[in-house]
mmCIF file of C-alpha atoms in Angstrom:
data_model
loop_
_atom_site.group_PDB
_atom_site.id
_atom_site.type_symbol
_atom_site.label_atom_id
_atom_site.label_comp_id
_atom_site.label_asym_id
_atom_site.label_seq_id
_atom_site.Cartn_x
_atom_site.Cartn_y
_atom_site.Cartn_z
ATOM 1 C CA MET A 131 104.312 96.850 61.402
ATOM 2 C CA HIS A 132 102.798 93.504 62.469
ATOM 3 C CA SER A 133 99.243 94.855 61.982
ATOM 4 C CA LYS A 134 99.884 95.010 58.221
ATOM 5 C CA VAL A 135 101.351 91.510 58.022
ATOM 6 C CA ASP A 136 99.131 88.551 57.221
ATOM 7 C CA PRO A 137 98.450 86.443 60.376
ATOM 8 C CA ALA A 138 99.761 83.348 58.561
ATOM 9 C CA ILE A 139 103.207 84.996 58.494
ATOM 10 C CA LEU A 140 103.119 85.564 62.260
ATOM 11 C CA ASP A 141 101.936 82.070 63.148
ATOM 12 C CA GLU A 142 104.123 80.881 66.049
ATOM 13 C CA THR A 143 104.202 77.275 64.874
ATOM 14 C CA ARG A 144 105.464 78.370 61.473
ATOM 15 C CA LEU A 145 108.060 80.717 62.949
ATOM 16 C CA LYS A 146 109.284 77.987 65.286
ATOM 17 C CA ALA A 147 109.628 75.586 62.339
ATOM 18 C CA LEU A 148 111.571 78.257 60.438
ATOM 19 C CA ARG A 149 114.033 78.746 63.300
ATOM 20 C CA GLU A 150 114.486 75.026 63.788
ATOM 21 C CA THR A 151 115.904 74.763 60.250
ATOM 22 C CA ARG A 152 118.848 76.919 61.465
ATOM 23 C CA LEU A 153 118.910 78.616 58.062
ATOM 24 C CA LEU A 154 118.024 82.132 59.171
ATOM 25 C CA ASP A 155 121.100 84.397 59.103
ATOM 26 C CA SER A 156 123.323 81.462 58.127
ATOM 27 C CA LEU A 157 126.278 81.785 55.741
ATOM 28 C CA ASN A 158 126.161 81.253 51.993
ATOM 29 C CA GLU A 159 126.311 77.600 51.031
ATOM 30 C CA GLU A 160 127.150 75.986 47.717
ATOM 31 C CA GLN A 161 124.160 73.635 47.790
ATOM 32 C CA PHE A 162 121.679 76.535 47.747
ATOM 33 C CA ASP A 163 123.758 78.754 45.448
ATOM 34 C CA ARG A 164 123.694 75.995 42.833
ATOM 35 C CA LEU A 165 119.902 76.054 42.904
ATOM 36 C CA THR A 166 119.588 79.778 42.291
ATOM 37 C CA ASP A 167 122.279 79.621 39.605
ATOM 38 C CA LEU A 168 120.389 76.778 37.934
ATOM 39 C CA ILE A 169 117.134 78.788 37.988
ATOM 40 C CA CYS A 170 118.806 81.697 36.207
ATOM 41 C CA LYS A 171 120.283 79.420 33.549
ATOM 42 C CA LEU A 172 117.223 77.214 32.925
ATOM 43 C CA LEU A 173 114.610 79.964 32.989
ATOM 44 C CA LYS A 174 116.922 82.657 31.524
ATOM 45 C CA VAL A 175 116.053 85.161 34.270
ATOM 46 C CA PRO A 176 118.357 87.764 35.864
ATOM 47 C CA VAL A 177 117.321 87.124 39.485
ATOM 48 C CA ALA A 178 116.661 84.000 41.535
ATOM 49 C CA LEU A 179 116.135 83.673 45.282
ATOM 50 C CA VAL A 180 115.860 81.136 48.070
ATOM 51 C CA SER A 181 113.910 83.337 50.472
ATOM 52 C CA LEU A 182 112.999 82.533 54.092
ATOM 53 C CA VAL A 183 110.101 84.631 55.356
ATOM 54 C CA ASP A 184 110.458 85.769 58.974
ATOM 55 C CA LYS A 185 107.880 87.788 60.936
ATOM 56 C CA ASP A 186 109.127 91.184 59.634
ATOM 57 C CA ARG A 187 111.680 90.393 56.911
ATOM 58 C CA GLN A 188 112.753 87.942 54.267
ATOM 59 C CA PHE A 189 116.244 86.466 54.511
ATOM 60 C CA PHE A 190 117.978 85.221 51.363
ATOM 61 C CA LYS A 191 119.655 81.899 51.977
ATOM 62 C CA SER A 192 120.834 82.263 48.401
ATOM 63 C CA GLN A 193 120.447 84.917 45.724
ATOM 64 C CA GLN A 194 121.564 85.586 42.198
ATOM 65 C CA GLY A 195 121.298 89.008 40.563
ATOM 66 C CA LEU A 196 120.092 91.252 43.394
ATOM 67 C CA PRO A 197 121.332 94.847 43.324
ATOM 68 C CA GLU A 198 123.112 96.491 46.239
ATOM 69 C CA PRO A 199 122.576 97.083 49.098
ATOM 70 C CA TRP A 200 120.237 94.051 49.184
ATOM 71 C CA LYS A 201 122.867 91.712 47.780
ATOM 72 C CA SER A 202 125.214 92.391 50.711
ATOM 73 C CA LYS A 203 122.468 92.650 53.325
ATOM 74 C CA ARG A 204 120.941 89.341 52.160
ATOM 75 C CA GLU A 205 117.542 90.476 53.403
ATOM 76 C CA THR A 206 114.739 92.957 52.843
ATOM 77 C CA PRO A 207 111.797 94.063 54.955
ATOM 78 C CA LEU A 208 108.463 92.464 54.083
ATOM 79 C CA SER A 209 107.514 95.745 52.394
ATOM 80 C CA HIS A 210 109.876 94.564 49.622
ATOM 81 C CA SER A 211 108.727 90.955 49.508
ATOM 82 C CA PHE A 212 106.605 89.019 47.033
ATOM 83 C CA CYS A 213 107.640 85.778 48.754
ATOM 84 C CA GLN A 214 105.508 86.619 51.791
ATOM 85 C CA HIS A 215 102.417 85.992 49.641
ATOM 86 C CA VAL A 216 103.603 82.484 48.812
ATOM 87 C CA VAL A 217 103.696 81.827 52.562
ATOM 88 C CA SER A 218 100.433 83.570 53.476
ATOM 89 C CA ARG A 219 98.482 82.028 50.533
ATOM 90 C CA LYS A 220 100.201 78.612 51.023
ATOM 91 C CA LYS A 221 100.509 78.060 47.298
ATOM 92 C CA PRO A 222 102.643 79.121 44.309
ATOM 93 C CA LEU A 223 102.554 82.750 43.249
ATOM 94 C CA ILE A 224 102.630 83.452 39.493
ATOM 95 C CA ILE A 225 102.764 87.089 38.381
ATOM 96 C CA SER A 226 103.359 88.149 34.798
ATOM 97 C CA ASN A 227 103.298 91.932 35.228
ATOM 98 C CA ALA A 228 103.591 93.237 38.806
ATOM 99 C CA PRO A 229 102.672 96.907 38.164
ATOM 100 C CA GLY A 230 99.264 95.789 36.935
ATOM 101 C CA ASP A 231 98.640 93.118 39.563
ATOM 102 C CA PRO A 232 96.470 94.300 42.512
ATOM 103 C CA LEU A 233 98.208 91.940 44.988
ATOM 104 C CA VAL A 234 101.711 93.381 44.532
ATOM 105 C CA LYS A 235 101.503 96.622 42.554
ATOM 106 C CA ASN A 236 102.140 98.679 45.694
ATOM 107 C CA ASN A 237 104.924 96.406 46.982
ATOM 108 C CA LEU A 238 108.221 98.308 47.089
ATOM 109 C CA ALA A 239 109.989 95.389 45.432
ATOM 110 C CA THR A 240 108.246 96.460 42.237
ATOM 111 C CA THR A 241 109.741 99.954 42.263
ATOM 112 C CA GLU A 242 112.996 99.584 44.221
ATOM 113 C CA LEU A 243 114.045 96.063 43.133
ATOM 114 C CA ASN A 244 112.518 96.218 39.656
ATOM 115 C CA VAL A 245 110.548 93.005 40.182
ATOM 116 C CA THR A 246 108.144 92.784 37.233
ATOM 117 C CA ALA A 247 107.507 89.083 36.580
ATOM 118 C CA TYR A 248 107.627 86.668 39.526
ATOM 119 C CA LEU A 249 107.346 82.874 39.829
ATOM 120 C CA GLY A 250 107.547 81.573 43.426
ATOM 121 C CA MET A 251 107.131 78.076 44.873
ATOM 122 C CA PRO A 252 106.597 77.244 48.580
ATOM 123 C CA ILE A 253 109.482 75.894 50.674
ATOM 124 C CA LYS A 254 108.350 73.604 53.463
ATOM 125 C CA SER A 255 110.007 72.643 56.727
ATOM 126 C CA PRO A 256 110.338 68.969 57.778
ATOM 127 C CA ASN A 257 107.001 69.282 59.630
ATOM 128 C CA HIS A 258 105.373 70.754 56.490
ATOM 129 C CA GLU A 259 105.153 74.376 57.589
ATOM 130 C CA ILE A 260 105.667 76.832 54.720
ATOM 131 C CA ILE A 261 108.755 78.841 55.681
ATOM 132 C CA GLY A 262 109.589 80.672 52.460
ATOM 133 C CA SER A 263 109.823 80.562 48.708
ATOM 134 C CA ILE A 264 112.192 79.647 45.916
ATOM 135 C CA CYS A 265 111.553 82.095 43.108
ATOM 136 C CA ALA A 266 112.508 83.326 39.655
ATOM 137 C CA ILE A 267 112.302 87.058 38.873
ATOM 138 C CA ASN A 268 112.270 88.909 35.579
ATOM 139 C CA ARG A 269 112.612 92.647 35.153
ATOM 140 C CA ILE A 270 110.263 92.733 32.188
ATOM 141 C CA PRO A 271 106.703 91.353 31.824
ATOM 142 C CA HIS A 272 106.727 87.633 31.182
ATOM 143 C CA ASP A 273 104.058 84.939 30.841
ATOM 144 C CA TRP A 274 105.444 81.897 32.624
ATOM 145 C CA THR A 275 105.143 78.686 30.624
ATOM 146 C CA LYS A 276 104.031 75.312 31.976
ATOM 147 C CA GLU A 277 107.559 74.002 31.470
ATOM 148 C CA GLU A 278 109.020 76.853 33.540
ATOM 149 C CA ILE A 279 106.470 76.244 36.297
ATOM 150 C CA ASP A 280 107.303 72.520 36.310
ATOM 151 C CA ILE A 281 111.026 73.295 36.548
ATOM 152 C CA MET A 282 110.444 75.559 39.555
ATOM 153 C CA MET A 283 108.261 72.965 41.254
ATOM 154 C CA THR A 284 111.039 70.378 40.826
ATOM 155 C CA LEU A 285 113.693 72.725 42.178
ATOM 156 C CA ALA A 286 111.429 73.576 45.123
ATOM 157 C CA GLU A 287 111.249 69.863 45.930
ATOM 158 C CA PHE A 288 115.045 69.682 45.787
ATOM 159 C CA THR A 289 115.220 72.575 48.266
ATOM 160 C CA ILE A 290 112.714 70.922 50.613
ATOM 161 C CA THR A 291 114.649 67.645 50.416
ATOM 162 C CA GLU A 292 117.915 69.404 51.279
ATOM 163 C CA ILE A 293 116.309 71.027 54.338
ATOM 164 C CA ARG A 294 114.751 67.725 55.437
ATOM 165 C CA LEU A 295 118.020 65.819 55.091
ATOM 166 C CA ARG A 296 119.818 68.439 57.181
ATOM 167 C CA HIS A 297 117.150 68.100 59.863
ATOM 168 C CA GLU A 298 117.429 64.294 59.853
ATOM 169 C CA LEU A 299 121.213 64.511 60.109
ATOM 170 C CA ARG A 300 121.015 66.883 63.090
ATOM 171 C CA THR A 301 118.440 64.622 64.740
ATOM 172 C CA LYS A 302 120.671 61.609 64.206
ATOM 173 C CA GLU A 303 123.732 63.434 65.555
ATOM 174 C CA LYS A 304 121.738 64.630 68.586
ATOM 175 C CA THR A 305 120.520 61.101 69.279
ATOM 176 C CA GLU A 306 124.025 59.671 68.894
ATOM 177 C CA TYR A 307 125.379 62.339 71.246
ATOM 178 C CA LYS A 308 122.746 61.471 73.871
ATOM 179 C CA LEU A 309 123.576 57.767 73.523
ATOM 180 C CA ARG A 310 127.301 58.449 73.871
ATOM 181 C CA LYS A 311 126.637 60.627 76.934
ATOM 182 C CA ALA A 312 124.383 57.955 78.457
ATOM 183 C CA ASN A 313 127.039 55.301 77.842
ATOM 184 C CA GLU A 314 129.708 57.494 79.411
ATOM 185 C CA ASP A 315 127.486 58.031 82.459
ATOM 186 C CA LEU A 316 126.811 54.307 82.736
ATOM 187 C CA LYS A 317 130.511 53.508 82.483
ATOM 188 C CA ALA A 318 131.261 56.136 85.113
ATOM 189 C CA PHE A 319 128.661 54.587 87.421
ATOM 190 C CA SER A 320 130.090 51.137 86.715
ATOM 191 C CA TYR A 321 133.567 52.329 87.696
ATOM 192 C CA MET A 322 132.202 53.997 90.802
ATOM 193 C CA ALA A 323 130.262 50.868 91.763
ATOM 194 C CA SER A 324 133.259 48.634 91.136
ATOM 195 C CA HIS A 325 135.807 50.770 92.979
ATOM 196 C CA ASP A 326 134.487 53.647 95.080
ATOM 197 C CA LEU A 327 131.643 51.663 96.655
ATOM 198 C CA ARG A 328 133.267 48.257 96.855
ATOM 199 C CA ALA A 329 136.444 49.430 98.617
ATOM 200 C CA PRO A 330 134.777 50.837 101.770
ATOM 201 C CA LEU A 331 132.355 47.913 101.797
ATOM 202 C CA SER A 332 135.287 45.494 101.811
ATOM 203 C CA THR A 333 136.735 47.436 104.730
ATOM 204 C CA VAL A 334 133.452 47.111 106.632
ATOM 205 C CA ILE A 335 133.338 43.364 106.000
ATOM 206 C CA GLY A 336 136.973 43.005 107.121
ATOM 207 C CA LEU A 337 136.372 44.926 110.344
ATOM 208 C CA ILE A 338 133.287 42.842 111.103
ATOM 209 C CA HIS A 339 135.337 39.664 110.740
ATOM 210 C CA ILE A 340 137.909 41.062 113.163
ATOM 211 C CA LEU A 341 135.129 41.968 115.584
ATOM 212 C CA LYS A 342 133.678 38.489 115.230
ATOM 213 C CA ASP A 343 137.053 36.891 116.009
ATOM 214 C CA GLU A 344 137.486 39.059 119.071
ATOM 215 C CA GLN A 345 133.995 38.228 120.252
ATOM 216 C CA ASN A 346 134.718 34.538 119.825
ATOM 217 C CA ASN A 347 137.817 34.862 122.028
ATOM 218 C CA GLY A 348 135.825 36.608 124.700
ATOM 219 C CA VAL A 349 132.307 36.184 125.964
ATOM 220 C CA ALA A 350 129.818 37.404 123.365
ATOM 221 C CA SER A 351 126.102 37.442 123.868
ATOM 222 C CA ASP A 352 123.873 35.526 121.496
ATOM 223 C CA LYS A 353 122.342 38.853 120.457
ATOM 224 C CA ALA A 354 125.755 40.316 119.528
ATOM 225 C CA GLN A 355 126.651 37.224 117.533
ATOM 226 C CA ASN A 356 123.324 37.381 115.734
ATOM 227 C CA LEU A 357 123.822 41.053 114.880
ATOM 228 C CA ILE A 358 127.303 40.361 113.519
ATOM 229 C CA LYS A 359 125.912 37.524 111.406
ATOM 230 C CA ARG A 360 123.146 39.731 109.983
ATOM 231 C CA ILE A 361 125.609 42.552 109.214
ATOM 232 C CA LEU A 362 127.889 40.116 107.427
ATOM 233 C CA MET A 363 125.031 38.729 105.361
ATOM 234 C CA ALA A 364 123.791 42.203 104.440
ATOM 235 C CA SER A 365 127.307 43.363 103.531
ATOM 236 C CA LYS A 366 127.891 40.309 101.357
ATOM 237 C CA HIS A 367 124.537 40.850 99.679
ATOM 238 C CA MET A 368 125.407 44.481 98.971
ATOM 239 C CA SER A 369 128.802 43.469 97.631
ATOM 240 C CA GLN A 370 127.149 40.959 95.269
ATOM 241 C CA LEU A 371 124.576 43.539 94.212
ATOM 242 C CA ILE A 372 127.316 46.038 93.350
ATOM 243 C CA SER A 373 129.215 43.367 91.429
ATOM 244 C CA ASP A 374 126.155 42.227 89.470
ATOM 245 C CA SER A 375 124.969 45.792 88.754
ATOM 246 C CA SER A 376 128.410 46.653 87.405
ATOM 247 C CA LYS A 377 128.380 43.496 85.309
ATOM 248 C CA TYR A 378 124.919 44.301 83.929
ATOM 249 C CA ILE A 379 125.998 47.822 82.916
ATOM 250 C CA ASN A 380 129.237 46.610 81.331
ATOM 251 C CA ILE A 381 127.372 44.041 79.244
ATOM 252 C CA THR A 382 124.921 46.730 78.120
ATOM 253 C CA ASN A 383 127.920 48.827 77.003
ATOM 254 C CA GLU A 384 130.155 46.028 75.757
ATOM 255 C CA PRO A 385 133.501 47.445 74.574
ATOM 256 C CA GLU A 386 133.880 47.450 70.793
ATOM 257 C CA SER A 387 137.331 45.908 71.189
ATOM 258 C CA ILE A 388 135.763 42.584 72.159
ATOM 259 C CA SER A 389 135.366 40.503 69.030
ATOM 260 C CA PHE A 390 133.125 37.549 68.301
ATOM 261 C CA GLU A 391 134.777 34.249 67.479
ATOM 262 C CA HIS A 392 133.794 30.803 66.298
ATOM 263 C CA ILE A 393 134.013 28.648 69.421
ATOM 264 C CA SER A 394 132.761 25.275 70.495
ATOM 265 C CA LEU A 395 129.932 25.531 73.006
ATOM 266 C CA LYS A 396 131.918 22.965 74.978
ATOM 267 C CA ASP A 397 134.494 25.604 76.009
ATOM 268 C CA PRO A 398 132.225 28.122 77.811
ATOM 269 C CA LEU A 399 130.158 25.230 79.203
ATOM 270 C CA GLU A 400 133.241 23.697 80.826
ATOM 271 C CA ASP A 401 134.237 27.126 82.132
ATOM 272 C CA ALA A 402 130.822 27.520 83.728
ATOM 273 C CA ILE A 403 130.901 24.067 85.347
ATOM 274 C CA ASN A 404 134.408 24.697 86.720
ATOM 275 C CA ASN A 405 133.260 27.999 88.223
ATOM 276 C CA LEU A 406 130.320 26.202 89.868
ATOM 277 C CA ASP A 407 132.414 23.331 91.164
ATOM 278 C CA GLN A 408 131.985 24.207 94.852
ATOM 279 C CA VAL A 409 128.242 24.867 94.467
ATOM 280 C CA ILE A 410 127.769 21.580 92.627
ATOM 281 C CA LYS A 411 129.589 19.648 95.367
ATOM 282 C CA GLU A 412 127.787 21.391 98.239
ATOM 283 C CA ASN A 413 124.385 20.600 96.723
ATOM 284 C CA ASN A 414 125.302 17.165 95.420
ATOM 285 C CA ALA A 415 124.050 18.343 92.034
ATOM 286 C CA ARG A 416 124.216 16.321 88.848
ATOM 287 C CA ILE A 417 125.019 18.091 85.561
ATOM 288 C CA SER A 418 124.446 16.173 82.312
ATOM 289 C CA ILE A 419 125.898 17.477 79.054
ATOM 290 C CA PRO A 420 126.015 15.908 75.569
ATOM 291 C CA GLU A 421 129.259 14.573 74.146
ATOM 292 C CA GLU A 422 128.898 16.537 70.913
ATOM 293 C CA LEU A 423 128.329 20.273 71.132
ATOM 294 C CA PRO A 424 127.938 22.695 68.212
ATOM 295 C CA LEU A 425 130.108 25.604 67.133
ATOM 296 C CA ILE A 426 128.717 29.052 67.947
ATOM 297 C CA ARG A 427 129.828 32.565 67.167
ATOM 298 C CA GLY A 428 130.222 34.525 70.350
ATOM 299 C CA ILE A 429 132.296 35.788 73.243
ATOM 300 C CA ARG A 430 133.548 32.888 75.356
ATOM 301 C CA SER A 431 133.596 34.702 78.703
ATOM 302 C CA LEU A 432 130.060 36.024 78.301
ATOM 303 C CA MET A 433 128.684 32.696 77.115
ATOM 304 C CA ALA A 434 130.277 31.079 80.174
ATOM 305 C CA GLU A 435 128.584 33.746 82.332
ATOM 306 C CA LEU A 436 125.239 32.972 80.671
ATOM 307 C CA LEU A 437 125.480 29.206 81.189
ATOM 308 C CA GLN A 438 126.813 29.622 84.717
ATOM 309 C CA ASN A 439 123.879 31.829 85.736
ATOM 310 C CA LEU A 440 121.302 29.452 84.260
ATOM 311 C CA MET A 441 122.835 26.365 85.878
ATOM 312 C CA ALA A 442 123.347 28.146 89.210
ATOM 313 C CA ASN A 443 119.659 29.080 89.238
ATOM 314 C CA ALA A 444 118.705 25.493 88.405
ATOM 315 C CA ILE A 445 120.669 24.323 91.457
ATOM 316 C CA LYS A 446 119.521 27.088 93.790
ATOM 317 C CA TYR A 447 115.798 26.863 93.059
ATOM 318 C CA CYS A 448 115.521 23.168 93.843
ATOM 319 C CA ARG A 449 114.208 21.514 97.011
ATOM 320 C CA GLU A 450 115.642 18.050 96.249
ATOM 321 C CA LYS A 451 118.816 16.700 94.686
ATOM 322 C CA PRO A 452 119.404 19.088 91.739
ATOM 323 C CA GLU A 453 119.577 17.559 88.274
ATOM 324 C CA VAL A 454 120.488 19.786 85.345
ATOM 325 C CA VAL A 455 120.383 18.525 81.771
ATOM 326 C CA VAL A 456 122.029 20.553 78.992
ATOM 327 C CA SER A 457 121.109 19.743 75.390
ATOM 328 C CA THR A 458 121.188 21.426 71.981
ATOM 329 C CA THR A 459 119.248 21.324 68.708
ATOM 330 C CA GLU A 460 119.941 22.890 65.322
ATOM 331 C CA THR A 461 117.032 23.890 63.064
ATOM 332 C CA ASN A 462 116.208 26.648 60.578
ATOM 333 C CA GLY A 463 119.570 28.368 60.885
ATOM 334 C CA GLN A 464 119.337 28.499 64.695
ATOM 335 C CA ILE A 465 121.130 26.739 67.522
ATOM 336 C CA SER A 466 118.969 26.144 70.572
ATOM 337 C CA ILE A 467 120.643 25.543 73.941
ATOM 338 C CA LEU A 468 118.295 23.971 76.484
ATOM 339 C CA ILE A 469 118.971 23.942 80.233
ATOM 340 C CA LYS A 470 116.403 21.719 81.945
ATOM 341 C CA ASP A 471 116.098 21.314 85.738
ATOM 342 C CA ASN A 472 113.974 19.559 88.341
ATOM 343 C CA GLY A 473 113.465 22.659 90.456
ATOM 344 C CA ILE A 474 110.458 24.401 91.936
ATOM 345 C CA GLY A 475 109.340 25.845 88.584
ATOM 346 C CA ILE A 476 108.061 29.320 87.712
ATOM 347 C CA SER A 477 104.557 30.646 88.248
ATOM 348 C CA GLU A 478 102.423 31.188 85.158
ATOM 349 C CA ASN A 479 101.702 34.725 86.387
ATOM 350 C CA CYS A 480 105.280 35.874 85.764
ATOM 351 C CA ASN A 481 104.747 36.558 82.032
ATOM 352 C CA GLY A 482 108.434 37.002 81.319
ATOM 353 C CA SER A 483 109.008 39.434 84.198
ATOM 354 C CA ILE A 484 111.830 37.218 85.470
ATOM 355 C CA PHE A 485 114.127 38.941 82.944
ATOM 356 C CA ILE A 486 113.471 42.428 84.372
ATOM 357 C CA PRO A 487 116.475 43.832 86.280
ATOM 358 C CA TYR A 488 116.143 43.590 90.083
ATOM 359 C CA LYS A 489 112.854 41.685 89.752
ATOM 360 C CA ARG A 490 112.647 38.951 92.380
ATOM 361 C CA LEU A 491 110.027 36.223 92.544
ATOM 362 C CA HIS A 492 110.915 35.043 96.051
ATOM 363 C CA SER A 493 111.700 36.724 99.339
ATOM 364 C CA ALA A 494 115.247 36.847 100.687
ATOM 365 C CA LYS A 495 114.225 34.426 103.414
ATOM 366 C CA GLU A 496 113.366 31.775 100.804
ATOM 367 C CA PHE A 497 116.232 32.259 98.366
ATOM 368 C CA ASN A 498 119.115 34.717 98.342
ATOM 369 C CA GLY A 499 119.746 36.821 95.261
ATOM 370 C CA ASN A 500 119.267 40.298 93.826
ATOM 371 C CA GLY A 501 117.174 39.764 90.705
ATOM 372 C CA LEU A 502 119.969 40.472 88.224
ATOM 373 C CA GLY A 503 121.051 36.975 87.164
ATOM 374 C CA LEU A 504 118.432 36.445 84.461
ATOM 375 C CA ALA A 505 118.581 40.113 83.388
ATOM 376 C CA ILE A 506 122.297 39.601 82.753
ATOM 377 C CA CYS A 507 121.491 36.418 80.823
ATOM 378 C CA LYS A 508 119.062 38.290 78.592
ATOM 379 C CA LYS A 509 121.591 41.066 77.895
ATOM 380 C CA ILE A 510 124.244 38.509 76.934
ATOM 381 C CA VAL A 511 121.822 36.726 74.612
ATOM 382 C CA GLN A 512 120.749 40.016 72.999
ATOM 383 C CA LEU A 513 124.394 40.948 72.500
ATOM 384 C CA HIS A 514 124.753 37.686 70.577
ATOM 385 C CA SER A 515 121.669 38.548 68.415
ATOM 386 C CA GLY A 516 119.717 35.738 70.059
ATOM 387 C CA ASP A 517 116.620 35.139 72.116
ATOM 388 C CA ILE A 518 115.958 33.567 75.531
ATOM 389 C CA SER A 519 112.704 32.065 76.778
ATOM 390 C CA TYR A 520 111.535 29.415 79.189
ATOM 391 C CA GLN A 521 108.951 26.684 79.705
ATOM 392 C CA SER A 522 107.923 25.841 83.229
ATOM 393 C CA SER A 523 105.250 24.478 85.533
ATOM 394 C CA PRO A 524 105.252 25.064 89.299
ATOM 395 C CA GLY A 525 106.704 22.054 91.066
ATOM 396 C CA LYS A 526 107.754 20.357 87.833
ATOM 397 C CA GLY A 527 110.945 22.184 86.934
ATOM 398 C CA SER A 528 111.889 24.601 84.192
ATOM 399 C CA THR A 529 113.613 24.564 80.836
ATOM 400 C CA PHE A 530 115.414 27.695 79.631
ATOM 401 C CA ILE A 531 115.885 27.925 75.864
ATOM 402 C CA VAL A 532 118.620 30.103 74.389
ATOM 403 C CA LYS A 533 118.413 30.536 70.604
ATOM 404 C CA LEU A 534 121.465 31.808 68.746
ATOM 405 C CA PRO A 535 122.077 32.368 65.026
ATOM 406 C CA GLN A 536 123.893 29.453 63.455
ATOM 407 C CA PRO A 537 127.368 30.656 62.402
ATOM 408 C CA LYS A 538 127.895 31.031 58.675
ATOM 409 C CA ASN A 539 130.910 29.339 57.149
ATOM 410 C CA PRO A 540 132.610 28.626 60.499
ATOM 411 C CA VAL A 541 136.391 28.722 60.250
ATOM 412 C CA ASP A 542 139.215 28.635 62.738
ATOM 413 C CA ASN A 543 140.386 31.944 64.200
ATOM 414 C CA ARG A 544 144.052 31.834 63.493
#
């Protein structure tokens, strides 16, 4: 049978596009039945079809006026199809009197379905492949008017739009499903990292401490003590890495239950300084903050995490007495938070790579860390619809700039 079918009908790209619409062999639907009903009423014809042309048949997504058994079967072989010529010729088919037309006079639709006058318009898939035809059929000869042709062209566009919207909806639903699945996987990993990995690691650290105490009570070699020290350091580093990775994932998938509030920047800043109290004392660091701080719209705990990470870095990456100056400016509907330090600075070759997760600029021998602190900062800022950048020169310190939208009509949160 395929040898008698136009190659355009059998084109694999076209057939794939047809199947991707998911319309073949689907149930009757009101949206398409309205179209065929409208064709019959507007053009005053007894038969109207929305026909999808497969490789060896045409399937009627909707039909009005077909006789049995075709009405119940909702399809015919291509031997009974005028619509196949709309697909193969890739343009409208206008026939006034089928028995006298050389293209279709031998088509069985003429004799068995009493198709005499035919007006068919191409139906296109979302990727513009012609997959079928929307057509009007008369059982007597009829010269189609320009108005009737225009009506069919308009209804064909409606059909194409309906198919495209369905495709876009499925694409959106598929994307949303993948995002939900990815979020579920990330949350599962976060739980695993926070519980399943951390618990045995804590046990290892505890046992090493016991071993260390026992070695101290006895006679331990310098080599054994050194090994214990290295194991403890590695275990603590792994524990911190698990904690920070979990934190990074949780910020990426922030629960919807957490709501943004109007808060004074003073509150998360004080939280951050309190959390760094021991670090500040150990390094004899000086933190300067302004007396007046603006209102922001955000999540207090995350903003405290952001400020804590930036100030902790300012203290850590400093070879002299650390000095950290916090300041703010308000311009053009934005609040800028500046954290300036007198540290070692950042190389010009970094080009923003410091915000990439697990990206480290220094070896573990120089500075401890896992490369997640600034990545977490960036995620927090993005969650607050803001932006983070920095200005720095090696040996001359750095200034990190966090820009947040200025809250509109700030009110209390009672």
